[in-house]
Amino acid sequence: METALDNVPEDAEALRAAFLAMRSEAAALKIENARLAAENTYLDTLNQKLAHYVAKLKRLSFGPSSERLDPDQLQLALEDIEQKIAEVQAEHERAIPAEKAKRTRERRDARPSLPVHLPEVYVTIEPASLACPCCQGALHRIGEDAARRLDVIPVQYRILVTHRPKYACRACEGTIVQAPAPERLISGGLPTEAMVASVLVNKYADHQPLYRQSQALARQGIRIDRSTLAFWVGYAAAELKPLWGRMREELLTSSQLFVDETTAPVLDPGRGSTKTGYMWAIARDQRRWGGSDPTAVVFTYAPGRGHDHAIDLLKDFKGVVQCDGYGAYKTLAKRRPNEVALSHCWSHVRRDFIDLSKEGLTPIATEALRRIAEFYAVEAEIRGRPPQERRSVRQAKTKPLIQDMNVWLNERLSEVPGRLPTAGVIRYVLNHWDGLTRFLDDGHLELDTNSVERAIRPIALNRNYARHVIMRRSSREAPRFPRPDWAAAAALTAPL
């Protein structure tokens, strides 16, 4: 690179100019070195954090079962990494103004749109003076720049004081008129209905145990014991039971439901410990084909996972049950062949082949996953379209793929030793073939049961403290489906 020193001038003025050029060049190099050093620090920190993240992923996927991370722990680790990356980016932007301007544009282009239902508060920032800085004449408005940002009003507790004036007639002795007191959720209790609803949402939708909510209230100077909050929750659950029952009745009138179950710890007072119960979920979700019925999920507790529980749960239902391959649903369909049909889940099949690929059994598993991905590609294309259109596209595009996969699976089964896990997965798919292909002839059905699985996933977050609210009924009461205290609140807050 040629510099100002390559040809040293002889006269003083030219020498001075060369010196100034050299100094300017040195300053530019210094700035560039600082930029590169900051970028190097940023990239080094980012690499370290990403390497840490990859290590955690490997532990989750391939580590011994005793060392595998819980998916929620992995989410926390990911949050920590993303926060650290943001911290390094902020320091990087402070050191290099040009980088800050670049990232500002990127963030502005990538940020999500804000919901239209949010209220807007307008803040106008005027110049310090509206007089022209040159001639002191009055300035006139020629336009403006507007920026929309998401704001929040921090939670604010208040005391609601209700006054009910009394009125009397001067002419009529003993006549007193007063508005009746409004009904309260908890007569003589401290909380308003909004306060109780907030506790329920925090507990069941945001997974905040009551003792943590008690601590948060204490930071505001409000001393309410966990046991008091528990009383509010139980009281509200009792009021929600009719709504829970009505939701369940409504869902059972549908022609198609998603069904799944998951474990839940239950207090067992006689043994002084807990035992494993089950939360059964029925869900309705018609969004993918534009149905008009509202999306909803209802949970029902049962002490076990036996076939009789599934039969009782769906005894009033007639239609298609979208479910996994659990035998209880097969028993239900066999007992009521003219009323109940099963539509099985391709997502479960895909997981089985993913497990095979992790075990190194990749050729067949990889090909199966590729074929299943083609089914989902068609589903992405028809998502949101009317049922008849969905059926037509499936018949034209997915059905040939399904038929070809059936031939391919049978050929692979004849080649694979029967005792290998691959053969077991293939047999599972072929044994459930009628249920796995039912969606081809009905545009109302889905390829999988992801709707109900999303609904039951938060239960895992509540398991550590759910034992405080799921209690076994006494022996004098019906043992099969106990009080829906937990189920009532969870049904109103579960995501779908």
Short mmCIF file of C-alpha atoms in Angstrom, two decimals:
data_model
loop_
_atom_site.label_atom_id
_atom_site.label_comp_id
_atom_site.label_asym_id
_atom_site.label_seq_id
_atom_site.Cartn_x
_atom_site.Cartn_y
_atom_site.Cartn_z
CA MET A 1 0.00 0.00 0.00
CA GLU A 2 1.46 3.37 -0.98
CA THR A 3 1.71 5.96 1.83
CA ALA A 4 2.68 9.62 2.10
CA LEU A 5 6.25 8.64 3.10
CA ASP A 6 7.05 6.77 -0.12
CA ASN A 7 8.08 10.04 -1.80
CA VAL A 8 9.33 12.55 0.78
CA PRO A 9 8.93 16.10 -0.54
CA GLU A 10 11.78 18.62 -0.20
CA ASP A 11 9.93 21.89 0.53
CA ALA A 12 8.42 22.61 3.95
CA GLU A 13 4.81 23.08 2.83
CA ALA A 14 4.75 19.80 0.98
CA LEU A 15 6.41 18.09 3.93
CA ARG A 16 3.78 19.51 6.30
CA ALA A 17 0.99 18.28 4.03
CA ALA A 18 2.54 14.82 3.93
CA PHE A 19 2.78 14.79 7.73
CA LEU A 20 -0.88 15.76 8.11
CA ALA A 21 -1.88 13.05 5.64
CA MET A 22 0.13 10.49 7.57
CA ARG A 23 -1.43 11.55 10.87
CA SER A 24 -4.91 11.31 9.37
CA GLU A 25 -4.12 7.85 8.05
CA ALA A 26 -2.81 6.76 11.45
CA ALA A 27 -6.00 8.01 13.12
CA ALA A 28 -8.12 6.09 10.62
CA LEU A 29 -6.10 2.94 11.25
CA LYS A 30 -6.52 3.39 14.99
CA ILE A 31 -10.29 3.64 14.60
CA GLU A 32 -10.31 0.58 12.35
CA ASN A 33 -8.21 -1.38 14.86
CA ALA A 34 -10.63 -0.46 17.64
CA ARG A 35 -13.54 -1.59 15.48
CA LEU A 36 -11.87 -4.89 14.66
CA ALA A 37 -10.95 -5.46 18.30
CA ALA A 38 -14.55 -4.86 19.41
CA GLU A 39 -15.87 -7.11 16.65
CA ASN A 40 -13.35 -9.79 17.58
CA THR A 41 -14.46 -9.63 21.21
CA TYR A 42 -18.07 -9.86 20.14
CA LEU A 43 -17.49 -12.83 17.84
CA ASP A 44 -15.33 -14.60 20.42
CA THR A 45 -18.04 -14.26 23.09
CA LEU A 46 -20.69 -15.32 20.62
CA ASN A 47 -18.69 -18.42 19.64
CA GLN A 48 -18.18 -19.38 23.27
CA LYS A 49 -21.87 -19.07 24.03
CA LEU A 50 -22.93 -20.96 20.93
CA ALA A 51 -20.44 -23.73 21.74
CA HIS A 52 -22.01 -23.92 25.20
CA TYR A 53 -25.46 -24.13 23.59
CA VAL A 54 -24.36 -26.92 21.23
CA ALA A 55 -22.93 -28.86 24.17
CA LYS A 56 -26.27 -28.60 25.97
CA LEU A 57 -28.10 -29.76 22.86
CA LYS A 58 -25.82 -32.79 22.62
CA ARG A 59 -26.48 -33.62 26.26
CA LEU A 60 -30.21 -33.33 25.66
CA SER A 61 -30.14 -35.58 22.61
CA PHE A 62 -27.33 -38.06 23.20
CA GLY A 63 -26.32 -37.93 26.86
CA PRO A 64 -27.15 -40.63 29.41
CA SER A 65 -30.74 -40.44 30.59
CA SER A 66 -29.61 -39.34 34.05
CA GLU A 67 -27.77 -36.36 32.54
CA ARG A 68 -30.20 -35.27 29.86
CA LEU A 69 -31.55 -31.78 30.19
CA ASP A 70 -35.22 -31.08 30.63
CA PRO A 71 -36.53 -29.14 27.60
CA ASP A 72 -37.54 -26.29 29.91
CA GLN A 73 -34.01 -26.13 31.29
CA LEU A 74 -32.75 -25.93 27.74
CA GLN A 75 -35.06 -22.99 27.11
CA LEU A 76 -33.61 -21.23 30.15
CA ALA A 77 -30.09 -21.90 28.86
CA LEU A 78 -31.06 -20.51 25.48
CA GLU A 79 -32.47 -17.38 27.10
CA ASP A 80 -29.23 -16.88 29.01
CA ILE A 81 -27.21 -17.19 25.78
CA GLU A 82 -29.46 -14.76 23.90
CA GLN A 83 -29.25 -12.24 26.75
CA LYS A 84 -25.47 -12.42 26.77
CA ILE A 85 -25.33 -11.98 22.99
CA ALA A 86 -27.55 -8.89 23.30
CA GLU A 87 -25.26 -7.51 26.02
CA VAL A 88 -22.20 -7.94 23.80
CA GLN A 89 -24.04 -6.37 20.86
CA ALA A 90 -24.92 -3.32 22.97
CA GLU A 91 -21.27 -2.84 23.94
CA HIS A 92 -20.25 -3.35 20.32
CA GLU A 93 -22.70 -0.68 19.13
CA ARG A 94 -21.54 1.82 21.75
CA ALA A 95 -17.96 1.41 20.52
CA ILE A 96 -18.85 1.72 16.81
CA PRO A 97 -21.58 4.27 15.91
CA ALA A 98 -21.79 2.99 12.32
CA GLU A 99 -22.58 -0.51 13.61
CA LYS A 100 -25.32 0.93 15.81
CA ALA A 101 -26.91 2.70 12.84
CA LYS A 102 -26.77 -0.51 10.79
CA ARG A 103 -28.33 -2.68 13.51
CA THR A 104 -30.97 -0.04 14.22
CA ARG A 105 -32.15 -0.32 10.63
CA GLU A 106 -32.12 -4.13 10.84
CA ARG A 107 -34.18 -4.15 14.04
CA ARG A 108 -36.65 -1.67 12.59
CA ASP A 109 -37.17 -3.83 9.50
CA ALA A 110 -37.46 -7.10 11.44
CA ARG A 111 -39.66 -6.08 14.36
CA PRO A 112 -43.20 -7.58 14.45
CA SER A 113 -46.36 -5.57 13.88
CA LEU A 114 -48.32 -4.48 16.93
CA PRO A 115 -51.91 -5.66 17.58
CA VAL A 116 -54.56 -3.20 16.43
CA HIS A 117 -56.59 -3.54 19.64
CA LEU A 118 -53.94 -1.87 21.80
CA PRO A 119 -54.71 1.75 22.79
CA GLU A 120 -52.37 4.37 21.40
CA VAL A 121 -50.95 7.23 23.47
CA TYR A 122 -49.59 10.12 21.42
CA VAL A 123 -46.57 12.06 22.65
CA THR A 124 -45.47 15.11 20.64
CA ILE A 125 -41.95 16.43 21.11
CA GLU A 126 -41.64 20.02 19.89
CA PRO A 127 -38.37 21.87 19.28
CA ALA A 128 -37.13 24.14 22.06
CA SER A 129 -38.04 27.15 19.93
CA LEU A 130 -40.33 27.66 16.92
CA ALA A 131 -38.42 30.73 15.80
CA CYS A 132 -36.07 30.48 12.83
CA PRO A 133 -32.46 30.31 14.08
CA CYS A 134 -31.41 32.55 11.15
CA CYS A 135 -33.98 35.36 10.94
CA GLN A 136 -36.09 34.65 14.06
CA GLY A 137 -39.19 34.36 11.88
CA ALA A 138 -42.01 31.92 12.69
CA LEU A 139 -41.45 28.34 11.57
CA HIS A 140 -44.26 26.39 9.86
CA ARG A 141 -44.80 22.65 9.99
CA ILE A 142 -43.79 20.69 6.87
CA GLY A 143 -44.07 17.10 8.14
CA GLU A 144 -43.09 14.81 10.98
CA ASP A 145 -41.34 11.59 11.95
CA ALA A 146 -43.37 9.04 13.92
CA ALA A 147 -42.12 6.02 15.89
CA ARG A 148 -44.33 3.28 17.34
CA ARG A 149 -43.00 1.38 20.35
CA LEU A 150 -44.54 -1.15 22.72
CA ASP A 151 -45.06 0.29 26.20
CA VAL A 152 -46.38 -1.15 29.47
CA ILE A 153 -48.00 0.19 32.60
CA PRO A 154 -46.51 -1.83 35.49
CA VAL A 155 -49.01 -3.80 37.57
CA GLN A 156 -50.71 -1.52 40.03
CA TYR A 157 -52.83 -2.76 42.89
CA ARG A 158 -55.60 -0.58 44.23
CA ILE A 159 -58.34 -0.61 46.83
CA LEU A 160 -61.83 -0.63 45.38
CA VAL A 161 -64.16 1.22 47.76
CA THR A 162 -67.87 0.70 47.05
CA HIS A 163 -70.31 3.29 48.46
CA ARG A 164 -74.03 2.58 48.68
CA PRO A 165 -75.84 5.74 49.79
CA LYS A 166 -79.04 5.40 51.81
CA TYR A 167 -82.03 7.61 51.06
CA ALA A 168 -85.09 8.31 53.20
CA CYS A 169 -88.37 10.13 52.60
CA ARG A 170 -89.09 13.11 54.89
CA ALA A 171 -92.83 12.54 54.60
CA CYS A 172 -92.90 8.74 55.02
CA GLU A 173 -91.41 7.58 58.27
CA GLY A 174 -89.30 4.42 58.06
CA THR A 175 -88.88 4.42 54.28
CA ILE A 176 -85.23 3.82 53.35
CA VAL A 177 -84.00 3.18 49.80
CA GLN A 178 -80.56 1.78 49.05
CA ALA A 179 -79.08 -0.03 46.02
CA PRO A 180 -78.48 -3.73 46.68
CA ALA A 181 -74.88 -4.81 47.26
CA PRO A 182 -73.33 -6.37 44.16
CA GLU A 183 -72.69 -10.09 44.26
CA ARG A 184 -69.20 -11.14 45.28
CA LEU A 185 -67.25 -14.21 44.37
CA ILE A 186 -66.17 -14.62 47.98
CA SER A 187 -68.73 -13.11 50.38
CA GLY A 188 -66.97 -11.04 53.02
CA GLY A 189 -63.65 -11.72 51.33
CA LEU A 190 -60.88 -9.30 50.48
CA PRO A 191 -60.35 -9.80 46.71
CA THR A 192 -62.34 -8.52 43.78
CA GLU A 193 -63.19 -10.90 40.96
CA ALA A 194 -60.42 -9.33 38.84
CA MET A 195 -57.89 -10.05 41.59
CA VAL A 196 -58.91 -13.70 41.79
CA ALA A 197 -58.81 -14.01 38.00
CA SER A 198 -55.28 -12.59 38.01
CA VAL A 199 -54.15 -15.21 40.51
CA LEU A 200 -55.69 -17.99 38.40
CA VAL A 201 -54.07 -16.80 35.17
CA ASN A 202 -50.69 -16.40 36.87
CA LYS A 203 -50.93 -19.92 38.28
CA TYR A 204 -52.30 -21.91 35.36
CA ALA A 205 -51.32 -19.91 32.28
CA ASP A 206 -48.01 -18.40 33.44
CA HIS A 207 -47.00 -21.26 35.78
CA GLN A 208 -46.33 -19.11 38.85
CA PRO A 209 -46.84 -21.14 42.04
CA LEU A 210 -48.87 -19.43 44.73
CA TYR A 211 -45.91 -18.99 47.05
CA ARG A 212 -44.16 -16.95 44.35
CA GLN A 213 -47.26 -14.85 43.84
CA SER A 214 -47.33 -14.26 47.59
CA GLN A 215 -43.72 -13.06 47.41
CA ALA A 216 -44.53 -10.72 44.52
CA LEU A 217 -47.42 -9.20 46.48
CA ALA A 218 -45.14 -8.75 49.49
CA ARG A 219 -42.79 -6.62 47.37
CA GLN A 220 -45.74 -4.25 46.93
CA GLY A 221 -46.32 -4.19 50.69
CA ILE A 222 -49.36 -6.51 50.46
CA ARG A 223 -49.11 -9.41 52.90
CA ILE A 224 -51.24 -12.32 51.74
CA ASP A 225 -50.29 -15.87 52.70
CA ARG A 226 -50.04 -18.65 50.18
CA SER A 227 -52.83 -20.49 52.01
CA THR A 228 -55.14 -17.52 51.46
CA LEU A 229 -54.35 -17.49 47.75
CA ALA A 230 -55.03 -21.23 47.66
CA PHE A 231 -58.43 -20.60 49.23
CA TRP A 232 -59.20 -18.03 46.52
CA VAL A 233 -58.21 -20.50 43.79
CA GLY A 234 -60.33 -23.29 45.26
CA TYR A 235 -63.32 -21.00 45.67
CA ALA A 236 -63.01 -19.79 42.09
CA ALA A 237 -62.68 -23.35 40.82
CA ALA A 238 -65.96 -24.25 42.50
CA GLU A 239 -67.64 -21.36 40.68
CA LEU A 240 -66.08 -22.45 37.39
CA LYS A 241 -67.38 -26.03 37.60
CA PRO A 242 -70.65 -25.28 35.75
CA LEU A 243 -68.69 -23.58 32.98
CA TRP A 244 -66.29 -26.55 32.83
CA GLY A 245 -69.24 -28.91 32.57
CA ARG A 246 -70.88 -26.83 29.85
CA MET A 247 -67.65 -26.67 27.86
CA ARG A 248 -67.30 -30.44 28.10
CA GLU A 249 -70.87 -30.98 26.94
CA GLU A 250 -70.30 -28.59 24.03
CA LEU A 251 -67.11 -30.29 22.90
CA LEU A 252 -68.68 -33.73 23.02
CA THR A 253 -71.30 -32.60 20.47
CA SER A 254 -68.52 -31.98 17.91
CA SER A 255 -67.99 -34.36 15.03
CA GLN A 256 -64.20 -34.45 15.50
CA LEU A 257 -62.04 -34.12 18.64
CA PHE A 258 -58.39 -34.33 19.56
CA VAL A 259 -57.72 -36.52 22.62
CA ASP A 260 -54.57 -37.11 24.67
CA GLU A 261 -53.54 -37.76 28.26
CA THR A 262 -50.59 -36.98 30.53
CA THR A 263 -49.51 -37.79 34.07
CA ALA A 264 -50.19 -35.62 37.11
CA PRO A 265 -49.02 -36.05 40.74
CA VAL A 266 -51.91 -36.57 43.16
CA LEU A 267 -51.94 -36.38 46.93
CA ASP A 268 -52.70 -39.74 48.52
CA PRO A 269 -53.43 -38.88 52.17
CA GLY A 270 -53.71 -42.47 53.33
CA ARG A 271 -50.12 -43.19 52.29
CA GLY A 272 -48.72 -39.80 53.21
CA SER A 273 -47.26 -39.33 49.74
CA THR A 274 -48.28 -38.82 46.14
CA LYS A 275 -49.31 -41.19 43.41
CA THR A 276 -49.59 -40.84 39.64
CA GLY A 277 -52.89 -39.76 38.19
CA TYR A 278 -53.80 -38.74 34.66
CA MET A 279 -55.17 -35.60 33.09
CA TRP A 280 -57.20 -36.49 29.99
CA ALA A 281 -57.67 -33.68 27.49
CA ILE A 282 -60.26 -33.31 24.76
CA ALA A 283 -59.78 -30.41 22.36
CA ARG A 284 -61.51 -28.81 19.41
CA ASP A 285 -59.52 -26.80 16.90
CA GLN A 286 -61.07 -25.93 13.53
CA ARG A 287 -58.76 -23.08 12.59
CA ARG A 288 -56.89 -24.97 9.88
CA TRP A 289 -60.02 -25.42 7.80
CA GLY A 290 -61.84 -22.22 8.74
CA GLY A 291 -64.45 -23.77 11.05
CA SER A 292 -66.78 -21.47 13.01
CA ASP A 293 -66.83 -23.35 16.33
CA PRO A 294 -64.60 -21.76 18.97
CA THR A 295 -61.31 -23.41 19.84
CA ALA A 296 -61.36 -25.00 23.31
CA VAL A 297 -59.80 -27.69 25.50
CA VAL A 298 -61.27 -29.45 28.55
CA PHE A 299 -59.27 -31.48 31.06
CA THR A 300 -60.64 -34.34 33.14
CA TYR A 301 -58.76 -36.08 35.91
CA ALA A 302 -58.77 -39.88 36.22
CA PRO A 303 -56.81 -42.05 38.67
CA GLY A 304 -55.40 -44.20 35.86
CA ARG A 305 -54.89 -44.70 32.17
CA GLY A 306 -57.03 -47.79 31.72
CA HIS A 307 -59.39 -48.39 28.83
CA ASP A 308 -62.44 -47.79 31.00
CA HIS A 309 -61.37 -44.18 31.60
CA ALA A 310 -61.19 -43.45 27.88
CA ILE A 311 -64.55 -45.11 27.35
CA ASP A 312 -66.19 -43.06 30.12
CA LEU A 313 -64.53 -39.86 28.92
CA LEU A 314 -65.99 -40.20 25.41
CA LYS A 315 -69.20 -42.12 26.15
CA ASP A 316 -71.34 -39.22 24.86
CA PHE A 317 -69.21 -38.53 21.78
CA LYS A 318 -69.95 -39.64 18.23
CA GLY A 319 -67.45 -38.86 15.51
CA VAL A 320 -63.74 -39.05 14.72
CA VAL A 321 -61.20 -39.17 17.54
CA GLN A 322 -57.79 -37.82 16.54
CA CYS A 323 -55.32 -39.56 18.84
CA ASP A 324 -52.09 -41.51 19.14
CA GLY A 325 -51.89 -45.29 18.93
CA TYR A 326 -52.78 -45.98 22.58
CA GLY A 327 -54.88 -49.14 22.93
CA ALA A 328 -57.62 -47.49 25.00
CA TYR A 329 -58.84 -45.57 21.98
CA LYS A 330 -58.80 -48.74 19.86
CA THR A 331 -60.98 -50.47 22.46
CA LEU A 332 -63.39 -47.54 22.34
CA ALA A 333 -63.65 -47.75 18.55
CA LYS A 334 -64.13 -51.55 18.63
CA ARG A 335 -66.96 -51.30 21.13
CA ARG A 336 -68.71 -48.56 19.14
CA PRO A 337 -67.75 -49.22 15.50
CA ASN A 338 -70.71 -47.35 14.05
CA GLU A 339 -70.25 -44.27 16.23
CA VAL A 340 -66.51 -43.70 16.75
CA ALA A 341 -63.64 -43.79 14.24
CA LEU A 342 -59.95 -43.14 14.87
CA SER A 343 -57.60 -40.84 12.99
CA HIS A 344 -54.01 -41.44 14.05
CA CYS A 345 -51.11 -39.03 14.30
CA TRP A 346 -48.27 -38.74 11.78
CA SER A 347 -46.32 -36.61 14.23
CA HIS A 348 -45.91 -39.66 16.49
CA VAL A 349 -44.73 -41.72 13.52
CA ARG A 350 -42.21 -39.04 12.63
CA ARG A 351 -40.84 -39.03 16.18
CA ASP A 352 -40.30 -42.78 16.05
CA PHE A 353 -38.24 -42.45 12.87
CA ILE A 354 -36.32 -39.53 14.39
CA ASP A 355 -35.43 -41.78 17.33
CA LEU A 356 -34.16 -44.42 14.91
CA SER A 357 -31.99 -41.84 13.15
CA LYS A 358 -30.45 -40.87 16.49
CA GLU A 359 -29.55 -44.50 17.10
CA GLY A 360 -27.61 -44.55 13.83
CA LEU A 361 -30.26 -46.51 11.92
CA THR A 362 -30.38 -43.76 9.32
CA PRO A 363 -31.01 -45.14 5.78
CA ILE A 364 -34.61 -46.23 6.26
CA ALA A 365 -35.35 -43.59 8.89
CA THR A 366 -33.98 -40.78 6.73
CA GLU A 367 -36.03 -41.86 3.75
CA ALA A 368 -39.18 -42.18 5.89
CA LEU A 369 -38.68 -38.69 7.30
CA ARG A 370 -38.23 -37.31 3.79
CA ARG A 371 -41.50 -38.89 2.68
CA ILE A 372 -43.40 -37.63 5.74
CA ALA A 373 -42.01 -34.14 5.09
CA GLU A 374 -43.72 -34.26 1.69
CA PHE A 375 -47.08 -34.86 3.42
CA TYR A 376 -46.53 -31.84 5.65
CA ALA A 377 -45.53 -29.71 2.66
CA VAL A 378 -48.95 -30.36 1.13
CA GLU A 379 -50.62 -29.54 4.46
CA ALA A 380 -48.81 -26.20 4.60
CA GLU A 381 -50.15 -25.43 1.13
CA ILE A 382 -53.81 -26.06 2.06
CA ARG A 383 -53.79 -24.66 5.59
CA GLY A 384 -56.82 -22.43 6.13
CA ARG A 385 -58.69 -23.61 3.02
CA PRO A 386 -62.25 -25.05 3.10
CA PRO A 387 -62.61 -28.80 3.88
CA GLN A 388 -63.68 -29.80 0.37
CA GLU A 389 -60.72 -28.06 -1.18
CA ARG A 390 -58.38 -29.65 1.36
CA ARG A 391 -59.78 -33.09 0.53
CA SER A 392 -59.38 -32.52 -3.22
CA VAL A 393 -55.75 -31.46 -2.90
CA ARG A 394 -54.98 -34.38 -0.60
CA GLN A 395 -56.53 -36.83 -3.03
CA ALA A 396 -54.50 -35.39 -5.88
CA LYS A 397 -51.15 -34.86 -4.18
CA THR A 398 -50.91 -36.69 -0.83
CA LYS A 399 -52.73 -39.92 -1.67
CA PRO A 400 -50.19 -41.05 -4.31
CA LEU A 401 -47.39 -40.30 -1.85
CA ILE A 402 -49.17 -42.31 0.87
CA GLN A 403 -49.77 -45.29 -1.44
CA ASP A 404 -46.14 -45.26 -2.55
CA MET A 405 -45.00 -45.15 1.07
CA ASN A 406 -47.14 -48.18 1.90
CA VAL A 407 -45.43 -50.19 -0.83
CA TRP A 408 -42.02 -48.94 0.29
CA LEU A 409 -42.65 -49.81 3.96
CA ASN A 410 -43.76 -53.34 3.12
CA GLU A 411 -40.64 -53.85 1.00
CA ARG A 412 -38.39 -52.57 3.79
CA LEU A 413 -40.17 -54.76 6.36
CA SER A 414 -39.39 -57.85 4.30
CA GLU A 415 -35.70 -56.89 4.26
CA VAL A 416 -35.22 -55.97 7.94
CA PRO A 417 -34.81 -58.62 10.69
CA GLY A 418 -38.00 -58.72 12.74
CA ARG A 419 -36.29 -58.10 16.07
CA LEU A 420 -34.69 -54.81 15.08
CA PRO A 421 -36.26 -51.53 16.27
CA THR A 422 -36.70 -50.45 12.65
CA ALA A 423 -39.00 -53.40 12.00
CA GLY A 424 -41.01 -52.52 15.11
CA VAL A 425 -41.55 -48.94 13.95
CA ILE A 426 -42.56 -50.08 10.45
CA ARG A 427 -45.04 -52.60 11.91
CA TYR A 428 -46.51 -49.84 14.10
CA VAL A 429 -47.11 -47.67 11.02
CA LEU A 430 -48.67 -50.50 8.98
CA ASN A 431 -50.83 -51.66 11.90
CA HIS A 432 -52.28 -48.16 12.22
CA TRP A 433 -52.55 -47.55 8.49
CA ASP A 434 -56.34 -47.08 8.38
CA GLY A 435 -56.18 -44.40 11.06
CA LEU A 436 -53.12 -42.75 9.55
CA THR A 437 -54.78 -42.42 6.15
CA ARG A 438 -58.27 -41.40 7.29
CA PHE A 439 -57.42 -37.72 6.84
CA LEU A 440 -57.21 -38.24 3.06
CA ASP A 441 -60.99 -38.60 2.77
CA ASP A 442 -62.02 -35.86 5.21
CA GLY A 443 -60.87 -32.26 4.91
CA HIS A 444 -61.92 -31.58 8.50
CA LEU A 445 -59.23 -33.89 9.89
CA GLU A 446 -55.60 -33.04 10.58
CA LEU A 447 -52.39 -34.89 9.87
CA ASP A 448 -51.45 -34.96 13.57
CA THR A 449 -52.65 -34.26 17.11
CA ASN A 450 -50.43 -31.24 17.71
CA SER A 451 -53.41 -29.11 18.77
CA VAL A 452 -54.09 -31.13 21.92
CA GLU A 453 -50.39 -31.73 22.57
CA ARG A 454 -49.84 -27.97 22.73
CA ALA A 455 -52.65 -27.78 25.26
CA ILE A 456 -51.24 -30.42 27.63
CA ARG A 457 -47.61 -29.30 27.40
CA PRO A 458 -47.95 -26.64 30.15
CA ILE A 459 -49.09 -29.33 32.58
CA ALA A 460 -45.47 -30.47 32.80
CA LEU A 461 -44.55 -27.03 34.10
CA ASN A 462 -47.20 -27.33 36.80
CA ARG A 463 -46.29 -30.82 37.98
CA ASN A 464 -43.93 -29.60 40.68
CA TYR A 465 -46.74 -27.89 42.52
CA ALA A 466 -49.94 -29.41 41.04
CA ARG A 467 -50.08 -31.80 44.00
CA HIS A 468 -51.38 -28.91 46.09
CA VAL A 469 -54.60 -28.76 44.07
CA ILE A 470 -55.29 -32.27 42.75
CA MET A 471 -56.77 -34.31 45.58
CA ARG A 472 -58.33 -37.76 45.60
CA ARG A 473 -62.01 -37.78 46.49
CA SER A 474 -63.22 -39.66 49.54
CA SER A 475 -64.24 -43.29 49.21
CA ARG A 476 -67.89 -42.32 49.58
CA GLU A 477 -67.76 -40.34 46.32
CA ALA A 478 -67.52 -41.61 42.76
CA PRO A 479 -63.87 -42.58 42.30
CA ARG A 480 -63.51 -42.28 38.56
CA PHE A 481 -63.63 -38.56 37.74
CA PRO A 482 -63.14 -36.43 40.86
CA ARG A 483 -63.80 -32.74 41.31
CA PRO A 484 -62.50 -30.76 38.32
CA ASP A 485 -60.92 -28.07 40.54
CA TRP A 486 -57.63 -28.07 38.67
CA ALA A 487 -59.19 -29.02 35.35
CA ALA A 488 -61.70 -26.16 35.39
CA ALA A 489 -59.08 -23.44 35.75
CA ALA A 490 -56.59 -25.11 33.41
CA ALA A 491 -59.19 -25.47 30.64
CA LEU A 492 -59.71 -21.70 30.55
CA THR A 493 -56.01 -20.85 30.31
CA ALA A 494 -54.50 -23.63 28.18
CA PRO A 495 -52.89 -22.53 24.89
CA LEU A 496 -54.20 -23.95 21.60
#
